[in-house]
Coordinates of C-alpha atoms and ligand atoms in Angstrom, one line a residue:
M16 CA -45.8 114.1 8.2
A17 CA -46.6 117.6 7.2
Q18 CA -50.3 117.1 6.7
A19 CA -51.2 114.9 9.5
N20 CA -55.2 114.3 10.4
R21 CA -56.6 115.9 7.6
S22 CA -59.3 115.1 5.2
F23 CA -58.9 114.6 1.6
D24 CA -60.9 113.9 -1.4
V25 CA -58.7 111.1 -2.3
V26 CA -55.8 109.1 -0.5
I27 CA -53.5 107.3 -3.0
V28 CA -51.2 104.7 -2.2
G29 CA -47.7 104.5 -3.8
A30 CA -45.9 106.9 -5.8
G31 CA -45.0 105.0 -8.8
F32 CA -45.9 106.4 -12.5
A33 CA -49.6 105.4 -11.4
G34 CA -49.7 107.4 -8.1
M35 CA -47.8 110.3 -9.5
Y36 CA -50.1 110.6 -12.5
M37 CA -53.1 110.0 -10.4
L38 CA -52.1 113.0 -8.1
H39 CA -51.5 115.2 -11.1
K40 CA -54.9 114.4 -12.8
L41 CA -56.9 114.9 -9.5
R42 CA -55.4 118.4 -8.6
G43 CA -56.3 119.5 -12.1
Q44 CA -59.7 118.6 -11.5
G45 CA -59.7 120.5 -8.0
M46 CA -59.7 117.7 -5.8
T47 CA -57.6 117.4 -2.7
A48 CA -55.2 114.4 -2.4
I49 CA -52.3 113.0 -0.7
V50 CA -49.7 110.2 -1.6
F51 CA -48.3 107.9 0.8
E52 CA -45.1 105.9 -0.5
A53 CA -43.2 103.3 1.4
G54 CA -40.0 104.4 -0.4
G55 CA -37.6 107.4 0.0
G56 CA -38.5 108.8 -3.5
V57 CA -40.9 108.8 -6.8
G58 CA -40.6 106.3 -9.5
G59 CA -41.7 102.9 -7.7
T60 CA -40.4 99.9 -9.6
W61 CA -37.2 102.3 -11.1
F62 CA -36.6 103.4 -7.4
W63 CA -36.4 99.8 -5.8
N64 CA -35.1 97.9 -8.8
R65 CA -31.4 99.3 -9.1
Y66 CA -29.7 96.0 -10.1
P67 CA -27.1 96.4 -13.0
G68 CA -28.7 96.1 -16.4
A69 CA -32.1 97.0 -15.1
R70 CA -33.8 98.5 -17.9
V71 CA -37.1 98.6 -19.8
D72 CA -38.4 95.9 -22.1
I73 CA -40.7 98.1 -24.0
R74 CA -39.1 100.9 -25.9
S75 CA -38.7 104.0 -23.8
L76 CA -40.8 106.2 -26.6
E77 CA -43.7 104.1 -26.0
Y78 CA -42.9 103.4 -22.1
S79 CA -43.4 107.1 -21.4
F80 CA -46.1 109.4 -20.2
S81 CA -48.3 110.7 -23.1
F82 CA -50.7 112.9 -21.0
S83 CA -48.7 116.0 -21.5
E84 CA -47.2 117.4 -24.8
E85 CA -44.8 119.9 -23.0
L86 CA -43.5 116.9 -21.1
E87 CA -43.2 115.0 -24.1
N88 CA -41.2 117.7 -26.0
E89 CA -38.6 118.5 -23.2
W90 CA -37.8 115.0 -22.5
K91 CA -35.3 113.0 -24.7
W92 CA -34.6 109.4 -24.3
S93 CA -30.7 108.2 -24.9
E94 CA -31.5 104.8 -25.7
H95 CA -34.4 102.5 -27.3
Y96 CA -34.7 100.6 -24.0
A97 CA -33.7 103.4 -21.3
P98 CA -31.7 102.0 -18.3
Q99 CA -33.0 102.3 -14.7
P100 CA -31.1 105.5 -13.9
E101 CA -32.5 107.3 -16.8
L102 CA -35.9 106.1 -15.9
L103 CA -35.6 107.2 -12.5
R104 CA -34.4 110.7 -13.5
Y105 CA -37.6 110.7 -15.7
A106 CA -39.8 110.1 -12.5
E107 CA -37.9 112.7 -10.8
H108 CA -38.5 115.2 -13.7
V109 CA -42.2 114.3 -14.0
A110 CA -42.4 114.8 -9.9
D111 CA -40.5 118.3 -10.4
R112 CA -42.2 119.4 -13.3
F113 CA -45.8 118.9 -12.0
D114 CA -44.7 120.2 -8.4
L115 CA -46.0 116.8 -7.1
K116 CA -43.8 116.2 -4.0
R117 CA -45.5 118.5 -1.9
D118 CA -48.2 116.2 -1.6
I119 CA -46.2 113.0 -1.4
V120 CA -45.5 111.6 2.1
F121 CA -42.4 109.4 1.6
N122 CA -40.9 106.5 3.8
T123 CA -44.4 106.2 4.9
R124 CA -46.3 102.5 4.3
V125 CA -50.1 102.4 4.5
E126 CA -51.0 99.6 6.9
A127 CA -54.8 100.1 7.1
A128 CA -57.9 101.2 5.2
V129 CA -61.2 100.9 6.5
F130 CA -64.4 101.9 5.0
D131 CA -66.8 103.5 7.3
E132 CA -70.7 102.9 6.2
A133 CA -71.9 105.8 8.3
S134 CA -69.9 108.6 6.6
N135 CA -68.9 106.8 3.5
R136 CA -65.5 107.6 4.0
W137 CA -62.1 105.6 4.3
S138 CA -59.7 106.1 7.0
V139 CA -56.2 105.1 6.2
T140 CA -53.8 104.5 8.5
T141 CA -50.0 104.6 8.1
D142 CA -47.1 102.9 10.0
G143 CA -46.1 106.4 11.3
G144 CA -49.3 106.1 13.4
D145 CA -51.1 108.8 11.2
T146 CA -54.8 108.4 10.2
V147 CA -56.1 110.3 7.3
S148 CA -59.8 110.5 6.2
A149 CA -60.9 110.4 2.4
Q150 CA -63.7 109.7 0.4
H151 CA -62.0 107.6 -2.1
V152 CA -58.9 105.5 -1.9
V153 CA -56.7 104.7 -5.1
M154 CA -54.5 101.9 -4.6
A155 CA -51.4 102.5 -7.0
T156 CA -49.4 99.9 -5.0
G157 CA -48.0 98.4 -8.1
S158 CA -48.2 94.7 -9.5
L159 CA -44.6 94.1 -8.9
S160 CA -43.7 95.8 -5.8
V161 CA -43.7 93.2 -3.4
P162 CA -40.6 90.8 -3.3
T163 CA -41.3 86.9 -2.8
N164 CA -40.1 85.6 0.8
V165 CA -37.8 83.0 -0.6
D166 CA -36.5 80.9 2.9
F167 CA -33.7 78.9 1.7
A168 CA -32.7 77.3 4.8
G169 CA -29.6 78.4 6.4
I170 CA -29.6 81.9 4.7
E171 CA -29.0 83.6 8.0
D172 CA -25.6 81.5 8.3
F173 CA -24.0 83.3 5.3
G174 CA -20.9 85.1 6.1
G175 CA -21.0 87.1 3.0
T176 CA -23.5 89.6 1.3
I177 CA -27.0 88.8 0.1
Y178 CA -28.4 91.1 -2.4
R179 CA -31.9 91.2 -3.6
T180 CA -32.5 92.8 -7.2
S181 CA -35.5 94.4 -5.8
Q182 CA -34.0 96.2 -3.1
W183 CA -30.7 96.8 -4.7
P184 CA -28.4 99.4 -2.8
H185 CA -28.6 102.7 -3.9
E186 CA -24.8 103.3 -3.9
G187 CA -24.5 100.3 -6.3
V188 CA -22.4 97.1 -5.8
D189 CA -18.7 96.5 -6.9
F190 CA -18.2 92.9 -7.6
S191 CA -14.7 93.0 -9.0
G192 CA -12.5 90.0 -7.7
Q193 CA -15.6 88.6 -6.0
R194 CA -17.1 85.0 -6.3
V195 CA -20.8 85.7 -6.8
G196 CA -23.8 83.2 -7.0
V197 CA -27.0 84.4 -8.6
I198 CA -30.2 82.4 -7.9
G199 CA -33.3 83.0 -10.4
T200 CA -33.4 83.3 -14.0
G201 CA -36.5 85.4 -14.7
S202 CA -35.9 89.1 -16.3
S203 CA -34.2 90.7 -13.5
A204 CA -31.4 87.7 -13.3
I205 CA -31.6 87.8 -17.1
Q206 CA -30.8 91.4 -17.4
S207 CA -27.9 91.5 -14.4
I208 CA -26.2 88.4 -15.1
P209 CA -24.3 89.6 -18.3
L210 CA -23.1 92.9 -16.3
I211 CA -22.1 91.0 -13.3
A212 CA -20.2 88.5 -15.0
E213 CA -18.4 91.3 -16.6
Q214 CA -17.1 92.3 -12.9
A215 CA -17.1 89.2 -10.8
A216 CA -13.9 86.8 -10.9
K217 CA -16.3 84.0 -11.0
M218 CA -20.1 83.8 -11.5
T219 CA -22.5 80.8 -10.9
V220 CA -26.0 81.2 -11.8
F221 CA -28.5 78.7 -10.2
Q222 CA -31.5 78.2 -12.9
R223 CA -34.7 76.1 -11.6
T224 CA -36.6 77.0 -14.8
P225 CA -35.1 78.5 -17.9
N226 CA -36.7 81.3 -19.5
Y227 CA -37.2 82.2 -23.1
S228 CA -35.4 85.6 -24.0
V229 CA -34.7 87.7 -27.1
P230 CA -32.4 90.3 -27.8
A231 CA -33.0 93.9 -27.4
H232 CA -30.5 95.2 -29.7
N233 CA -30.5 98.2 -27.6
G234 CA -28.6 101.4 -28.7
P235 CA -29.1 104.9 -29.1
I236 CA -32.1 106.2 -30.9
A237 CA -31.1 107.7 -34.2
E238 CA -32.0 111.0 -34.9
D239 CA -34.5 110.2 -37.8
V240 CA -36.2 107.9 -35.7
Y241 CA -36.8 110.6 -33.2
A242 CA -37.6 113.3 -35.8
D243 CA -40.3 110.9 -37.0
W244 CA -41.9 109.8 -33.6
T245 CA -42.0 113.5 -32.7
A246 CA -43.6 114.7 -36.0
R247 CA -46.3 111.8 -36.0
R248 CA -46.4 111.2 -32.2
A249 CA -50.1 112.3 -31.7
E250 CA -51.0 109.6 -34.4
Y251 CA -48.6 106.9 -32.7
R252 CA -49.9 107.8 -29.1
L253 CA -53.6 107.3 -30.4
A254 CA -52.5 104.0 -32.4
M255 CA -51.1 102.5 -29.4
K256 CA -54.6 103.0 -27.7
S257 CA -55.9 100.3 -30.0
T258 CA -53.2 97.5 -29.8
A259 CA -53.1 94.2 -27.8
G260 CA -50.3 95.2 -25.6
G261 CA -50.1 99.0 -25.7
F262 CA -47.2 99.0 -27.6
F263 CA -46.1 98.3 -31.2
N264 CA -44.9 95.2 -32.8
D265 CA -46.4 94.9 -36.0
P266 CA -48.7 91.9 -35.4
S267 CA -49.3 89.6 -38.3
E268 CA -52.8 88.3 -38.5
Q269 CA -51.6 84.9 -40.4
L270 CA -51.8 81.8 -38.7
T271 CA -48.7 79.9 -38.3
L272 CA -49.2 76.5 -39.7
E273 CA -50.8 78.1 -43.0
A274 CA -47.3 79.6 -43.4
A275 CA -44.6 77.4 -45.2
P276 CA -41.5 76.4 -43.0
E277 CA -39.4 78.8 -45.0
H278 CA -41.5 81.5 -44.1
H279 CA -41.1 80.7 -40.5
A280 CA -37.7 80.8 -40.6
T281 CA -37.2 84.2 -42.3
E282 CA -40.2 85.8 -40.2
F283 CA -38.9 84.6 -36.8
E284 CA -35.3 85.7 -37.9
R285 CA -36.5 89.0 -39.3
R286 CA -38.3 89.8 -35.9
W287 CA -35.6 88.3 -33.8
Q288 CA -33.2 90.8 -35.7
I289 CA -35.5 93.7 -35.0
G290 CA -35.6 92.5 -31.3
G291 CA -37.7 92.8 -28.2
F292 CA -41.4 91.8 -28.1
H293 CA -41.6 92.3 -32.0
I294 CA -41.3 88.3 -32.2
L295 CA -44.6 88.0 -30.4
G296 CA -46.5 89.3 -33.3
A297 CA -44.7 87.0 -35.9
Y298 CA -48.1 84.8 -36.3
A299 CA -51.7 85.3 -35.0
D300 CA -52.0 82.2 -33.2
L301 CA -48.9 81.7 -31.2
G302 CA -50.5 82.3 -27.8
I303 CA -53.5 80.2 -28.4
D304 CA -52.5 77.2 -30.6
S305 CA -49.9 74.5 -29.1
E306 CA -48.6 73.4 -32.5
A307 CA -48.0 76.7 -33.6
N308 CA -46.4 77.6 -30.4
K309 CA -44.0 74.7 -30.9
V310 CA -42.9 76.4 -34.0
A311 CA -41.5 79.6 -32.0
A312 CA -40.3 77.3 -29.4
A313 CA -38.1 75.5 -31.9
F314 CA -36.8 78.6 -33.2
A315 CA -36.0 79.6 -29.9
A316 CA -34.2 76.6 -29.1
E317 CA -32.2 76.8 -32.2
K318 CA -31.0 80.5 -31.3
I319 CA -30.0 79.1 -27.8
R320 CA -28.0 76.4 -29.7
S321 CA -26.5 78.6 -31.9
I322 CA -25.4 81.0 -29.6
V323 CA -24.1 79.0 -26.6
K324 CA -20.8 76.9 -27.4
D325 CA -21.5 74.0 -24.9
P326 CA -24.4 72.0 -26.1
A327 CA -24.8 70.8 -22.5
V328 CA -25.1 74.2 -21.2
A329 CA -27.4 75.2 -24.1
D330 CA -29.7 72.4 -23.5
I331 CA -30.2 73.3 -19.8
L332 CA -30.8 76.8 -20.8
T333 CA -33.8 75.8 -23.4
P334 CA -37.1 75.6 -21.8
K335 CA -39.0 72.5 -22.3
D336 CA -41.9 72.2 -20.2
Y337 CA -44.0 75.3 -20.9
P338 CA -45.3 77.0 -24.4
W339 CA -43.3 79.8 -25.6
G340 CA -44.3 83.2 -24.5
T341 CA -46.5 82.0 -21.6
K342 CA -44.3 83.8 -18.9
R343 CA -43.4 87.3 -20.0
L344 CA -40.8 86.9 -22.4
C345 CA -37.3 88.4 -21.4
V346 CA -35.5 91.1 -23.6
D347 CA -31.9 90.9 -22.9
S348 CA -28.4 92.2 -24.1
N349 CA -25.8 89.5 -24.3
Y350 CA -27.8 86.8 -22.0
Y351 CA -26.8 83.6 -23.8
A352 CA -23.4 84.7 -25.0
T353 CA -22.6 85.4 -21.4
F354 CA -22.7 81.4 -20.6
N355 CA -19.5 81.3 -23.2
R356 CA -17.4 83.0 -20.6
D357 CA -14.9 81.1 -18.7
N358 CA -15.9 82.6 -15.4
V359 CA -19.6 81.8 -15.7
E360 CA -20.9 78.3 -14.7
L361 CA -24.7 77.4 -15.0
V362 CA -26.1 75.1 -12.1
D363 CA -29.4 73.2 -13.1
I364 CA -31.3 73.0 -9.7
K365 CA -34.2 71.4 -10.9
A366 CA -31.8 68.6 -11.4
A367 CA -30.0 68.8 -8.2
P368 CA -31.9 71.5 -5.8
I369 CA -30.6 74.1 -3.7
E370 CA -30.5 72.1 0.1
R371 CA -29.4 75.2 2.0
I372 CA -27.2 78.2 2.1
T373 CA -24.1 77.8 4.2
A374 CA -21.7 79.9 6.0
G375 CA -19.5 79.9 3.0
G376 CA -22.3 79.7 0.0
V377 CA -24.6 77.3 -1.5
K378 CA -24.9 73.6 -1.1
T379 CA -27.1 71.8 -3.8
R380 CA -27.9 67.8 -3.6
D381 CA -24.8 67.3 -5.5
A382 CA -22.0 69.8 -4.6
E383 CA -20.9 72.9 -2.8
Y384 CA -20.4 76.3 -4.2
S385 CA -18.2 79.1 -2.1
F386 CA -19.3 82.8 -2.5
D387 CA -18.5 86.1 -1.4
A388 CA -22.1 87.6 -2.6
I389 CA -25.3 85.9 -3.6
V390 CA -27.8 87.8 -5.6
L391 CA -31.4 86.9 -5.2
A392 CA -33.4 87.5 -8.3
T393 CA -36.2 85.4 -7.4
G394 CA -39.5 87.5 -8.2
F395 CA -42.4 89.2 -6.8
D396 CA -45.7 88.4 -5.0
A397 CA -47.5 89.5 -8.2
M398 CA -50.5 91.7 -8.7
T399 CA -52.2 91.1 -5.2
G400 CA -49.1 90.9 -3.0
A401 CA -49.2 94.9 -2.2
L402 CA -53.0 94.7 -1.8
D403 CA -53.0 91.7 0.6
R404 CA -50.5 93.5 2.9
I405 CA -52.7 96.3 3.5
A406 CA -55.6 95.6 6.1
I407 CA -58.5 96.8 3.7
T408 CA -61.8 96.5 5.2
G409 CA -64.8 97.3 3.4
R410 CA -68.7 97.0 3.9
G411 CA -69.6 94.6 6.9
G412 CA -66.3 94.4 8.3
V413 CA -64.9 92.4 5.3
R414 CA -61.3 92.1 4.8
M415 CA -60.3 92.2 1.1
K416 CA -58.0 89.5 1.6
D417 CA -60.6 87.3 3.0
R418 CA -62.8 88.1 0.0
W419 CA -59.7 87.0 -2.1
A420 CA -58.9 83.8 -0.3
E421 CA -59.7 81.9 -3.4
G422 CA -58.2 84.3 -5.7
P423 CA -58.7 88.2 -6.5
R424 CA -62.2 89.2 -7.6
T425 CA -62.8 92.5 -9.4
Y426 CA -64.7 94.2 -11.9
L427 CA -62.8 95.5 -14.7
G428 CA -59.6 95.3 -12.5
L429 CA -60.8 98.8 -11.1
M430 CA -63.1 98.0 -7.9
V431 CA -64.1 95.3 -6.0
S432 CA -67.7 94.7 -4.6
G433 CA -68.1 95.5 -1.0
F434 CA -65.5 98.0 -1.2
P435 CA -66.9 101.5 -2.5
N436 CA -64.9 104.3 -3.5
L437 CA -61.6 102.3 -3.4
F438 CA -59.9 101.6 -7.0
T439 CA -56.9 99.7 -8.0
V440 CA -54.7 100.6 -10.6
T441 CA -53.6 97.9 -13.1
G442 CA -55.3 95.6 -10.5
P443 CA -56.1 92.0 -11.3
G444 CA -58.6 91.4 -13.8
S445 CA -57.1 94.3 -16.1
P446 CA -54.5 93.9 -18.8
S447 CA -51.8 95.0 -16.8
V448 CA -48.6 93.0 -16.7
L449 CA -49.6 91.9 -20.2
T450 CA -49.1 95.1 -21.6
N451 CA -46.8 98.3 -21.6
M452 CA -47.9 99.3 -18.0
V453 CA -47.4 103.2 -18.7
T454 CA -50.3 102.8 -21.2
S455 CA -52.4 100.8 -19.1
I456 CA -51.6 103.1 -16.1
E457 CA -52.6 106.1 -18.1
Q458 CA -55.9 104.4 -19.2
H459 CA -57.2 103.5 -15.6
V460 CA -55.8 106.8 -14.1
E461 CA -57.9 108.7 -16.5
W462 CA -60.9 106.2 -16.1
I463 CA -60.8 106.8 -12.5
A464 CA -60.5 110.7 -12.7
D465 CA -63.3 110.9 -15.1
C466 CA -65.4 108.6 -12.7
L467 CA -64.7 111.0 -9.7
L468 CA -65.6 113.9 -11.9
W469 CA -68.9 112.2 -12.8
L470 CA -69.7 111.3 -9.3
R471 CA -69.1 115.0 -8.1
G472 CA -71.1 116.2 -10.6
R473 CA -74.1 114.0 -9.5
G474 CA -73.4 114.8 -5.8
A475 CA -73.0 111.3 -5.3
A476 CA -71.3 109.9 -2.2
T477 CA -70.3 106.3 -3.2
I478 CA -69.9 103.9 -6.3
E479 CA -69.1 100.3 -6.1
A480 CA -68.9 97.3 -8.3
T481 CA -72.1 95.1 -8.0
L482 CA -71.5 91.6 -7.1
E483 CA -73.2 90.6 -10.5
A484 CA -71.0 92.6 -12.7
E485 CA -67.8 91.4 -10.7
N486 CA -68.9 87.9 -11.1
G487 CA -69.7 88.2 -14.7
W488 CA -66.0 90.0 -15.2
V489 CA -64.3 87.3 -13.5
D490 CA -65.7 84.6 -15.6
Q491 CA -65.0 86.6 -18.7
V492 CA -61.4 87.0 -17.5
N493 CA -61.2 83.1 -16.7
E494 CA -62.9 82.0 -20.1
I495 CA -60.5 84.3 -22.2
A496 CA -57.6 82.9 -20.2
A497 CA -58.7 79.5 -20.8
G498 CA -58.7 79.9 -24.5
T499 CA -55.0 80.5 -24.3
L500 CA -52.0 78.7 -23.6
F501 CA -51.1 80.9 -20.5
P502 CA -52.5 78.5 -17.8
Q503 CA -49.9 75.7 -19.2
A504 CA -47.0 77.5 -17.3
N505 CA -46.1 78.1 -13.7
S506 CA -45.8 81.3 -13.9
W507 CA -46.4 84.4 -11.7
Y508 CA -49.1 85.5 -14.0
M509 CA -51.0 82.1 -12.5
G510 CA -49.7 82.9 -8.9
A511 CA -47.6 79.8 -9.1
N512 CA -44.5 81.3 -7.8
V513 CA -45.9 81.9 -4.3
P514 CA -46.5 78.8 -2.2
G515 CA -50.0 78.6 -1.2
K516 CA -51.3 81.3 -3.4
P517 CA -54.6 80.5 -5.6
R518 CA -53.9 79.3 -9.1
Q519 CA -55.5 81.8 -11.2
F520 CA -54.6 83.7 -14.2
L521 CA -54.5 87.2 -12.9
P522 CA -54.3 89.6 -15.8
F523 CA -57.1 90.1 -18.4
A524 CA -55.9 88.5 -21.7
G525 CA -58.4 90.0 -24.0
G526 CA -56.0 92.8 -25.2
F527 CA -55.4 96.3 -24.2
G528 CA -57.5 97.9 -26.8
V529 CA -60.5 95.9 -26.4
Y530 CA -60.4 96.1 -22.7
R531 CA -60.2 100.2 -23.0
E532 CA -63.4 99.8 -25.5
I533 CA -65.2 97.7 -22.7
C534 CA -64.3 100.5 -20.0
E535 CA -65.6 103.2 -22.5
E536 CA -68.7 101.4 -23.0
V537 CA -69.2 100.9 -19.5
V538 CA -69.1 104.7 -19.2
E539 CA -71.4 105.3 -22.0
R540 CA -73.9 103.0 -20.6
G541 CA -73.9 105.3 -17.4
Y542 CA -71.6 103.0 -15.4
E543 CA -73.0 100.0 -16.0
G544 CA -72.4 97.4 -13.4
F545 CA -71.5 99.9 -10.7
A546 CA -74.0 100.9 -8.0
V547 CA -74.0 104.6 -7.3
G548 CA -75.4 105.9 -4.0
Ligands
LIG723 P1 -44.7 100.6 -9.0 O1 -43.8 101.2 -9.7 O2 -44.4 99.2 -8.4 O3 -45.1 101.6 -7.7 C1 -45.8 101.2 -6.4 C2 -45.2 102.1 -5.4 O4 -46.2 101.5 -4.2 C3 -44.0 101.4 -4.9 O5 -43.1 102.4 -4.9 C4 -44.2 101.0 -3.3 O6 -43.3 101.1 -2.7 C5 -45.5 101.7 -3.1 N1 -46.3 100.7 -2.1 C6 -46.7 99.7 -2.3 N2 -47.6 99.3 -1.1 C7 -47.5 100.6 -0.3 C8 -48.2 100.9 0.8 N3 -48.7 99.9 1.7 N4 -47.7 101.9 1.5 C9 -47.0 103.1 0.9 N5 -46.5 102.7 -0.5 C10 -46.7 101.4 -0.9 N6 -43.3 97.0 -17.3 C11 -43.3 97.3 -18.5 O7 -44.4 97.7 -18.9 N7 -42.2 97.5 -19.0 C12 -41.1 97.2 -18.6 O8 -39.9 97.3 -18.9 C13 -40.9 96.9 -17.1 N8 -40.1 96.6 -16.5 C14 -39.8 96.2 -15.3 C15 -38.8 95.9 -14.6 C16 -38.7 95.6 -13.2 C17 -37.5 95.3 -12.7 C18 -39.8 95.2 -12.7 C19 -39.9 94.9 -11.2 C20 -41.4 95.9 -13.2 C21 -41.2 96.1 -14.5 N9 -42.4 96.5 -15.1 C22 -42.5 96.9 -16.4 C23 -43.5 96.6 -14.4 C24 -43.4 97.8 -13.6 O9 -43.8 97.9 -12.3 C25 -44.4 98.9 -14.4 O10 -44.2 99.3 -15.6 C26 -44.5 100.5 -13.7 O11 -43.4 100.9 -13.1 C27 -45.7 100.1 -12.6 O12 -45.8 101.4 -12.0 P2 -47.0 101.6 -10.5 O13 -46.7 103.0 -10.3 O14 -48.0 100.9 -10.9 O15 -46.2 100.5 -9.4
LIG724 P1 -39.4 86.1 -12.2 O1 -39.6 86.2 -13.5 O2 -40.6 85.6 -11.2 O3 -38.3 85.2 -11.7 C1 -37.8 84.7 -10.5 C2 -36.7 83.4 -10.7 O4 -36.2 83.1 -9.5 C3 -37.2 82.4 -11.5 O5 -36.1 81.8 -12.3 C4 -37.6 81.4 -10.6 O6 -37.4 80.0 -10.7 C5 -36.4 81.6 -9.4 N1 -36.9 81.3 -8.1 C6 -37.8 81.8 -7.4 N2 -37.8 81.2 -6.0 C7 -36.8 80.4 -6.2 C8 -36.3 79.5 -5.1 N3 -36.9 79.1 -4.0 N4 -35.2 78.7 -5.7 C9 -34.7 78.9 -6.7 N5 -35.2 79.8 -7.9 C10 -36.2 80.3 -7.4 O7 -39.1 87.6 -11.4 P2 -38.3 88.8 -12.0 O8 -37.1 88.1 -12.8 O9 -37.9 89.9 -11.2 O10 -39.2 89.4 -13.1 C11 -40.7 89.5 -12.7 C12 -41.4 90.3 -13.6 O11 -40.8 91.7 -13.7 C13 -40.9 90.2 -15.2 O12 -41.7 89.0 -15.5 C14 -41.1 91.4 -16.0 O13 -42.8 91.5 -16.1 C15 -40.7 92.3 -14.8 N6 -39.3 92.7 -15.1 C16 -39.1 93.2 -16.4 C17 -38.0 93.6 -16.7 C18 -37.6 94.1 -18.1 O14 -36.8 93.7 -18.8 N7 -37.8 95.2 -18.0 C19 -36.8 93.3 -15.8 C20 -37.1 92.8 -14.4 C21 -38.5 92.5 -14.2 P3 -39.0 79.3 -11.2 O15 -39.2 80.0 -12.7 O16 -38.6 77.7 -11.2 O17 -40.0 79.7 -10.4

């Protein structure tokens, strides 16, 4: 580490989009900052998740930084939904353009952060054995950066190769001529399955729970679309800030059951043809009214039946036990049609669970399958996983992990009481994973940077969330979630994918625009709910 044992205004953990923008922003304010990144390069999600088919589910024009007009002018996206290599190139470009790498220490994991009450400073220790001191810490550690630890019996016996979508080899994988098993059917699997199927001799997909997926209808961005975006970009970027998800999907105000069945059919079809998350905006009550939701679910089921030729396979692919849209909708290219291929087989492991991985493949209750390679697309310890893995110690020697034993508690998803001067970007209790994450990241980074400037102006040593404000916010987050259908799904939003994780709806479901206004009002009222020392 080039800058060992130094003192900084801010330590930033993570060099994904959040950490990179945080560094740039703080530098612009004349603050000293260092970034520690466990990976060997910038880009976070797009550095790690290099599986075939990895790409955005929000249009790239919107899933990109808006803070620099120059950056926007010089970068041109090739497709509506850019693929991972292009997103990684974008992250690299941002790092080079703003000369970020000189303050980023790669291949270095932060293991501990301890607040010293006498000096009001944090000591941050890395796995390289370095300790640095900082007044503030920003955890830009990512909401989906820690893969779940699936522990199939016998996994160490497998004689072929096991790949994880979230830790894909940088040199890529050639599955030509191979028999490949894919475990999982979340977004990562749904993106990779069509491409692996094109290459492999035979592919078997092990599905525990089917997901709802919509087509991306991806393709190059037409020149006139680009011209319009460029001409009206400032207007669009401003409008995005008031949307529920930090992106555009033309949300309707109409209630589902007030519309005629013929309207349902045409409206869902129109939005299906546009592709992506447009369909989420079809009616205003799809996420809160069970009867309305069933209309969307029926449309999705019919779509699956119309694409997948074998009715038994279509039936297995159709979700039945949770409301439509209560897990992050998958956005695919050719997913359902892939099950019409002769070399693709679907195995329902809810009906016949996987018993073990064997030397030759996978054994379920009913059968044994032989593979050369197994792909684990089994998801992440979302929102709290990266924070839980750092020994964060606040006032009175309290560990954040212990404070959160019953589930995470934050004020605005930005700070935790008892942990002064430590901020989280897109943390639990903020809109985060329900949104276009770049929009959310920009809002959080800018809020934190403004806050640090304000503290400096007052000569303040500390800021922290009050317990009262934190309790009020947690209640508000829970109440809003309880008014939606989200809690009815065993999703990673609920912590349900990690055994033993407390069941709690993790993000703020009140909408990005509403949340941003709340954050601004808190500032206008003199950082209401924060104690400044
Ligand atoms: P990340 O990109 O996750 O970066 C966090 C970084 O912190 C990582 O590089 C990690 O190595 C590092 N880190 C963590 N802990 C430590 C530690 N202790 N010490 C040092 N370094 C550490 N969101 C969308 O809005 N649209 C999408 O289309 C979309 N697609 C996605 C596709 C995939 C496959 C995944 C996994 C997520 C996707 N997301 C998407 C969510 C995505 O995570 C965000 O869009 C965004 O990239 C998050 O940026 P970040 O900087 O907050 O976190
Ligand atoms: P995920 O949605 O959590 O999916 C994990 C899959 O693995 C699920 O099908 C799950 O089944 C299965 N699984 C987990 N453990 C298993 C076990 N022990 N045995 C059998 N099956 C098991 O994870 P993900 O696909 O990586 O996606 C996570 C999130 O990342 C997404 O929701 C999205 O926000 C983001 N993402 C976005 C994109 C994109 O389109 N841009 C792509 C990838 C990821 P159960 O459902 O039964 O648990």
